[in-house]
XYZ file of C-alpha atoms in Angstrom:
124
model
C 12.682 2.023 -2.093
C 10.260 3.756 0.297
C 9.400 7.454 0.020
C 7.362 9.298 2.629
C 5.061 12.130 1.547
C 4.999 14.606 4.411
C 2.109 16.481 2.771
C -0.053 13.340 2.986
C -2.585 13.558 5.817
C -2.255 9.866 6.642
C 0.067 8.799 9.447
C 3.605 7.904 8.377
C 3.239 4.269 9.464
C 0.238 3.870 7.115
C 2.303 5.225 4.229
C 5.094 2.765 5.053
C 2.573 -0.097 5.155
C 1.100 0.936 1.798
C 4.508 1.235 0.114
C 5.638 -2.182 1.338
C 2.309 -3.730 0.291
C 2.821 -2.338 -3.213
C 6.367 -3.721 -3.391
C 5.154 -7.139 -2.260
C 2.084 -7.235 -4.532
C 4.118 -6.145 -7.565
C 6.715 -8.827 -6.855
C 9.561 -6.402 -6.186
C 9.928 -8.040 -2.775
C 9.813 -11.809 -3.144
C 8.265 -14.353 -0.751
C 10.790 -15.338 1.901
C 12.853 -12.181 1.369
C 13.969 -10.477 4.548
C 12.539 -7.045 5.298
C 14.988 -4.249 6.104
C 15.685 -4.024 9.826
C 13.586 -1.615 11.853
C 16.667 0.371 12.778
C 18.031 0.662 9.220
C 14.601 1.587 7.828
C 14.125 4.240 10.522
C 17.552 5.710 9.772
C 16.960 5.652 6.012
C 13.621 7.468 6.351
C 14.756 9.656 9.267
C 11.783 8.641 11.394
C 11.274 7.089 14.803
C 11.954 3.311 14.957
C 8.625 2.884 16.783
C 6.875 4.106 13.623
C 8.577 1.397 11.538
C 7.822 -1.193 14.228
C 4.152 -0.227 14.085
C 4.145 -0.503 10.270
C 5.806 -3.930 10.431
C 3.253 -5.083 13.019
C 0.436 -3.969 10.704
C 2.012 -5.749 7.725
C 2.207 -8.910 9.813
C -1.391 -8.492 11.008
C -2.517 -8.251 7.365
C -0.530 -11.371 6.486
C 2.057 -9.723 4.252
C 4.988 -10.576 6.524
C 5.940 -12.920 9.349
C 8.530 -12.559 12.088
C 11.173 -14.983 13.273
C 12.314 -14.000 16.740
C 15.903 -12.857 16.698
C 16.130 -12.934 12.894
C 13.681 -10.284 11.699
C 10.655 -9.958 9.447
C 10.197 -11.748 6.127
C 7.765 -11.493 3.208
C 5.051 -14.142 3.502
C 4.567 -16.850 0.925
C 0.996 -16.177 -0.202
C -0.669 -16.215 -3.568
C -3.581 -13.942 -2.708
C -1.655 -10.645 -2.330
C -2.854 -9.401 -5.699
C -6.457 -10.319 -4.891
C -6.193 -8.517 -1.532
C -4.874 -5.350 -3.174
C -7.502 -5.514 -5.941
C -10.294 -5.631 -3.357
C -8.742 -2.712 -1.491
C -8.458 -0.617 -4.678
C -12.012 -1.438 -5.743
C -13.361 -0.384 -2.336
C -11.595 2.972 -2.668
C -12.779 3.287 -6.266
C -16.377 2.616 -5.225
C -16.180 5.378 -2.616
C -14.651 7.786 -5.135
C -17.392 7.020 -7.667
C -20.041 7.591 -5.009
C -18.372 10.912 -4.105
C -18.293 11.876 -7.797
C -21.989 11.021 -8.153
C -22.792 13.098 -5.065
C -20.874 15.991 -6.644
C -22.938 15.512 -9.827
C -20.006 14.520 -12.014
C -21.455 12.832 -15.085
C -20.947 9.126 -15.640
C -19.618 9.898 -19.123
C -16.870 12.076 -17.625
C -15.843 9.269 -15.258
C -15.737 6.628 -18.002
C -13.705 8.943 -20.234
C -11.230 9.433 -17.394
C -10.992 5.683 -16.794
C -10.369 5.083 -20.510
C -7.738 7.810 -20.564
C -5.930 6.350 -17.542
C -5.928 2.852 -19.055
C -4.605 4.154 -22.387
C -1.909 6.145 -20.622
C -0.876 3.045 -18.655
C -0.723 0.892 -21.787
C 1.480 3.473 -23.537
C 4.056 3.527 -20.720
């Protein structure tokens, strides 16, 4: 379900947040579904429970989950998850395009790469 990349420079809790966001946005985790317990998630990933707790707090802060005291965390019932993720991806994309421009990568090269990625995705 969740895989941690130890070569990634980002903190582990951010990776956990991102992975759960993807599962929620893609509909793998349904609204109202209970999140794995902090303890079980920490054991599964072999990381400190405080790291999972921090990730769950961030997911709740962003509106992806809610907590019922004594029962656990659950996926929120919201329709704008996809829109939220789209905005996040477009912000990253904008920064990457600006970086590419600063590195003098031609616009044609970028558009060819975008076309290639879309074609590859359609073929899968």
